[in-house]
mmCIF file of C-alpha atoms in Angstrom:
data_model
loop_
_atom_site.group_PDB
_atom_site.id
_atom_site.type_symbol
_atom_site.label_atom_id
_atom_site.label_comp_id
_atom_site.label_asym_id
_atom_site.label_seq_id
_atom_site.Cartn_x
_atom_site.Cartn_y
_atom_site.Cartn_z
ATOM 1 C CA UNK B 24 -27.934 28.637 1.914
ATOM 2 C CA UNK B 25 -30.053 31.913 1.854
ATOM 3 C CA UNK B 26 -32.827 32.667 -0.002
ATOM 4 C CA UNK B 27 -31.575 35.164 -1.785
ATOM 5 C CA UNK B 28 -28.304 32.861 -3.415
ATOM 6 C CA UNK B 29 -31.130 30.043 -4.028
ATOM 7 C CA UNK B 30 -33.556 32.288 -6.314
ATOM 8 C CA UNK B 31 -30.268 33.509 -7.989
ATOM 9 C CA UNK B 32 -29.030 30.145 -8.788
ATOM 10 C CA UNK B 33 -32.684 29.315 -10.147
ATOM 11 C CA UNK B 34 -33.496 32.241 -11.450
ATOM 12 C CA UNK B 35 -36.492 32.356 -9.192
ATOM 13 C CA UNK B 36 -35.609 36.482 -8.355
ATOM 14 C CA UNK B 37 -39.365 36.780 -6.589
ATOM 15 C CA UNK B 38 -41.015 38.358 -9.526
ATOM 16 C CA UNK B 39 -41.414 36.083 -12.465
ATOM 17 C CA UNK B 40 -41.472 39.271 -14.629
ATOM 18 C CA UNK B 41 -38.514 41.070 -13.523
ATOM 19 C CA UNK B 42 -35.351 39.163 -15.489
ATOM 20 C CA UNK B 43 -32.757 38.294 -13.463
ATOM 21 C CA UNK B 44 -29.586 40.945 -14.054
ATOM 22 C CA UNK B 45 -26.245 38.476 -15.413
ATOM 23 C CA UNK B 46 -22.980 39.344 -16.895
ATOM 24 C CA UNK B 47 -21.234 37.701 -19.121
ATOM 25 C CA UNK B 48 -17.506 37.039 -18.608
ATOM 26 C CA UNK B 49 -15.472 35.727 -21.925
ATOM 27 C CA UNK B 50 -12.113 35.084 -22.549
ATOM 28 C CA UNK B 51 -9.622 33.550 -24.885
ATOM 29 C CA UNK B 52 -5.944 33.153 -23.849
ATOM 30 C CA UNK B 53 -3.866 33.459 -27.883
ATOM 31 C CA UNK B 54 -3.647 36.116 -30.303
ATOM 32 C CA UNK B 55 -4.682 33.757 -32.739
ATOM 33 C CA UNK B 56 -8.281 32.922 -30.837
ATOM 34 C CA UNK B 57 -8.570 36.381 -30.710
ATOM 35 C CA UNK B 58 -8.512 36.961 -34.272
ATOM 36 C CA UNK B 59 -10.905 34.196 -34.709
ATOM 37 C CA UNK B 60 -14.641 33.677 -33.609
ATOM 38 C CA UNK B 61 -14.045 32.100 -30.339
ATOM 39 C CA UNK B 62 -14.633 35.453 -28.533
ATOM 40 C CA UNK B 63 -18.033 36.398 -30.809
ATOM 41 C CA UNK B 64 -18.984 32.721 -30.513
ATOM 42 C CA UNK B 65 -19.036 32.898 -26.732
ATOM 43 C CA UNK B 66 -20.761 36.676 -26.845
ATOM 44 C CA UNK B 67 -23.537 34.342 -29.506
ATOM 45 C CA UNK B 68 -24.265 31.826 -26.880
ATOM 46 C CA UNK B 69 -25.001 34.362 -24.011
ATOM 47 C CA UNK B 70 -27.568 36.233 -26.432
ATOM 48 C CA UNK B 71 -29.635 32.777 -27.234
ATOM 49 C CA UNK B 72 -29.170 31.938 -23.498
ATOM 50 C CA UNK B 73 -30.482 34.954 -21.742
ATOM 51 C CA UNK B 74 -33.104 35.159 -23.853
ATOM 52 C CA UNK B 75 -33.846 31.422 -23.306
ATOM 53 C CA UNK B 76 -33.936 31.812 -19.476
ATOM 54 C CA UNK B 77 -35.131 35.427 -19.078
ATOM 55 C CA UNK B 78 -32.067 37.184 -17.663
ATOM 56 C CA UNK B 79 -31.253 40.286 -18.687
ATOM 57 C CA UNK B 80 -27.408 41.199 -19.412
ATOM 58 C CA UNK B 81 -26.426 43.945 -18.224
ATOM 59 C CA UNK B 82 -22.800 44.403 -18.660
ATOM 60 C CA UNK B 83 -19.967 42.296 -20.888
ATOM 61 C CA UNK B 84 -16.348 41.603 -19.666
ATOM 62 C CA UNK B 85 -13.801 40.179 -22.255
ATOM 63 C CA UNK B 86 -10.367 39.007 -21.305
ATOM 64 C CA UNK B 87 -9.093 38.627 -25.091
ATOM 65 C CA UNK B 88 -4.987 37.050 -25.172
ATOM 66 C CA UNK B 89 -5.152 36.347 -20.989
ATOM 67 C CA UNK B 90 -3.955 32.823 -20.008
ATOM 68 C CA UNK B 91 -6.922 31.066 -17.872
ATOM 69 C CA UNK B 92 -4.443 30.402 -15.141
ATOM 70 C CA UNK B 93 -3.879 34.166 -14.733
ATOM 71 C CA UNK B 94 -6.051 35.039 -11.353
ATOM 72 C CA UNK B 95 -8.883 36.410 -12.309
ATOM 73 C CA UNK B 96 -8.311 40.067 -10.315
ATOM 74 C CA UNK B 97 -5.125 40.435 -12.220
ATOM 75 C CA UNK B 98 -6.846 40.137 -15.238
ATOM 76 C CA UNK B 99 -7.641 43.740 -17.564
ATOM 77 C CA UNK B 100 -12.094 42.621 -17.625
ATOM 78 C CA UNK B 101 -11.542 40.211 -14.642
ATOM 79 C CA UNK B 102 -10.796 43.181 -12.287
ATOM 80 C CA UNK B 103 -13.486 45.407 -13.359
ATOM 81 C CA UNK B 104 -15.586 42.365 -13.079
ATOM 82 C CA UNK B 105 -15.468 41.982 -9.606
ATOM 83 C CA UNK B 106 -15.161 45.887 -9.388
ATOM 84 C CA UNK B 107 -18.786 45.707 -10.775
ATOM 85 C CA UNK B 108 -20.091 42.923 -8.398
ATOM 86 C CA UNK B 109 -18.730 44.832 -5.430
ATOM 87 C CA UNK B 110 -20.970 47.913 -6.502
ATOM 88 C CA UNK B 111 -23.763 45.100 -7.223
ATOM 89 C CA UNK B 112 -24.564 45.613 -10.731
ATOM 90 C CA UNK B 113 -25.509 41.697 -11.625
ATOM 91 C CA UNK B 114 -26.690 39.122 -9.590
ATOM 92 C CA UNK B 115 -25.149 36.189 -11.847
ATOM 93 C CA UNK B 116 -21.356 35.824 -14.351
ATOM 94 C CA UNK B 117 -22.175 33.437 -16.896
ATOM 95 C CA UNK B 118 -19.438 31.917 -18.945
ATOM 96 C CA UNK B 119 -20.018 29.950 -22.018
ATOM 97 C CA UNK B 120 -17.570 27.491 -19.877
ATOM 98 C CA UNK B 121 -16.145 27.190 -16.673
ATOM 99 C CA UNK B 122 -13.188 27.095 -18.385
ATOM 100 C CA UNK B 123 -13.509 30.079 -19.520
ATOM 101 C CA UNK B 124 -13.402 31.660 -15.999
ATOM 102 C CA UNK B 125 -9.976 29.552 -14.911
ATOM 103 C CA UNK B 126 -7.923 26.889 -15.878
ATOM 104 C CA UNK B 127 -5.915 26.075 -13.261
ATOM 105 C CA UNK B 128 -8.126 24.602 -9.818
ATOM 106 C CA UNK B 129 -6.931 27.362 -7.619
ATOM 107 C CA UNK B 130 -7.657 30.174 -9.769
ATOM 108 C CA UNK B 131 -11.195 28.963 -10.497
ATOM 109 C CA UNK B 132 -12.240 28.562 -6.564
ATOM 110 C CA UNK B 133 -10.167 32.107 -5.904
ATOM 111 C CA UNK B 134 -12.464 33.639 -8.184
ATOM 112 C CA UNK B 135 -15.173 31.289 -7.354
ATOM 113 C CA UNK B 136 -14.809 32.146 -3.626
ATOM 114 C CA UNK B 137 -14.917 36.086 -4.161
ATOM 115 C CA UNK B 138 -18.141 36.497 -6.026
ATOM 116 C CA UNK B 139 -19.694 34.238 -3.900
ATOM 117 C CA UNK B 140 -18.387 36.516 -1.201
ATOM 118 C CA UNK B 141 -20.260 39.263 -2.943
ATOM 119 C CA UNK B 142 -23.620 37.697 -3.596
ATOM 120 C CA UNK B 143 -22.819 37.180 -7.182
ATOM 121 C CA UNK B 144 -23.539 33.242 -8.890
ATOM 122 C CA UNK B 145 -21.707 31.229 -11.533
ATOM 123 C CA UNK B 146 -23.246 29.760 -14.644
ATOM 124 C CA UNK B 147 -21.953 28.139 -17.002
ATOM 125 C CA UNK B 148 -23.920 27.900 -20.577
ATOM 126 C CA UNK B 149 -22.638 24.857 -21.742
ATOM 127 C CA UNK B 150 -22.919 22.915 -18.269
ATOM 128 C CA UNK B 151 -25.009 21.875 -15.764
ATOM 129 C CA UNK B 152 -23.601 23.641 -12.535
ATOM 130 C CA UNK B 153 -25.518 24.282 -9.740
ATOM 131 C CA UNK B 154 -22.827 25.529 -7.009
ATOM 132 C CA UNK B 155 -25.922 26.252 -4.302
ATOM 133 C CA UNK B 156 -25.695 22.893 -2.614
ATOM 134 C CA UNK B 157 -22.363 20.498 -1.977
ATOM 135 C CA UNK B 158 -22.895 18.209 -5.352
ATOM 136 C CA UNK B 159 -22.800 21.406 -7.397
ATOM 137 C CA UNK B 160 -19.730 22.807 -5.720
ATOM 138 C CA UNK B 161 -18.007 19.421 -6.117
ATOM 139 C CA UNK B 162 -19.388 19.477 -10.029
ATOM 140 C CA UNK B 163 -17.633 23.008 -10.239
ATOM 141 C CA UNK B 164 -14.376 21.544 -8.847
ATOM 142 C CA UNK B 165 -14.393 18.437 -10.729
ATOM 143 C CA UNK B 166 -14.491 20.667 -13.603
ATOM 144 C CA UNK B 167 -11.962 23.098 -12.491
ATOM 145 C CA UNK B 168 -9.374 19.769 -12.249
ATOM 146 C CA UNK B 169 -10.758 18.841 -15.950
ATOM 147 C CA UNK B 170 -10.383 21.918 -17.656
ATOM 148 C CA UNK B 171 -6.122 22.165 -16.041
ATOM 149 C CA UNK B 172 -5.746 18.150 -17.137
ATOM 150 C CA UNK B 173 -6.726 19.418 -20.579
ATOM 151 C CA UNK B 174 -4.315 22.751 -20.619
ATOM 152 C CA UNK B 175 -1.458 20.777 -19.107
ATOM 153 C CA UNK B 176 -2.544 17.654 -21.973
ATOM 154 C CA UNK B 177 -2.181 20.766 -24.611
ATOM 155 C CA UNK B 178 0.806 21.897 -23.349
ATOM 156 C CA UNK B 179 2.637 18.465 -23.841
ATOM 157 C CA UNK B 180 1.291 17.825 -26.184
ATOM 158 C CA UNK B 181 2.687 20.953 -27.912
ATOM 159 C CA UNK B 182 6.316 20.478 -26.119
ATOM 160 C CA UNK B 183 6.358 16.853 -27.489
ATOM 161 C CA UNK B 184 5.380 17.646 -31.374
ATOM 162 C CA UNK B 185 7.648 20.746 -30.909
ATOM 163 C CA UNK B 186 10.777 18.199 -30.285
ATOM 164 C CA UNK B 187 9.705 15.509 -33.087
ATOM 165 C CA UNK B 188 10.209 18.331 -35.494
ATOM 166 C CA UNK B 189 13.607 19.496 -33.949
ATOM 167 C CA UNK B 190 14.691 15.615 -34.228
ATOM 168 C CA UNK B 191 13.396 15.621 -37.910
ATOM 169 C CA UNK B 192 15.452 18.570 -38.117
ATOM 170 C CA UNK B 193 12.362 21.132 -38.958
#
């Protein structure tokens, strides 16, 4: 691992004083979470956070109503997102959750696998992920398979009260 990806995973940027530059990626995936708080609640967080660790945001990308399993550079924010890492604006994306950023395995190491490519870290807010060393990476992917058991869980879920009420004639 270089040095640079180590200070940026520990926020260790060679100058104590000078915060470490982070944006914050968001997203909700239904109409009706984007109507709620979800999206300000998540936008919250990152303020307490950066302020807790000293990083400074410098730039906010929002996915509101886009399915986690949609690849994150065919998403509306998710595609400027990496546009902006490519021009190296941030060092770090913090999410509140990995979830957040995919949920679907393969769409979370696709995006995953490109900012790394660029230089750019993942943090989550919520969890302890360190991805600069093999028991973080398999942390991120053990994740990644948690957060598509619980949309594929929801999505039965949903199916199976959907029929009960067609059998109870609702």
């Amino acid at each position: 691992m270089s040095k640079q990806k180590e200070e940026i995973m520990f926020n260790h940027n060679g100058d104590s004083d000078i915060p470490l530059k982070v944006a914050l990626y968001a997203r909700v995936s239904s109409e009706e979470q984007k109507q709620g708080q979800n999206i300000q609640s998540q936008i919250d967080r990152s303020d307490g956070y950066t302020e807790m660790f000293n990083l400074r945001l410098v730039d906010s990308f929002i996915d509101e109503a886009v399915s986690g399993t949609v690849p994150l550079n065919e998403r509306p924010e998710g595609l400027w997102l990496l546009e902006a890492a490519r021009e190296k604006r941030f060092d770090v994306v913090i999410v509140y959750r990995l979830d957040r950023l995919a949920r679907k395995l393969k769409v979370l190491l696709d995006g995953w696998e490109e900012l790394d490519a660029l230089g750019v870290g993942v943090r989550s807010m919520t969890e302890p992920l360190d991805t600069s060393n093999p028991l973080g990476r398999f942390v991120m992917q053990l994740l990644g398979s948690i957060a598509e058991l619980e949309r594929e869980t929801i999505l039965e879920r949903t199916r199976d009260g959907k029929e009960a009420s067609v059998r109870r004639g609702y």
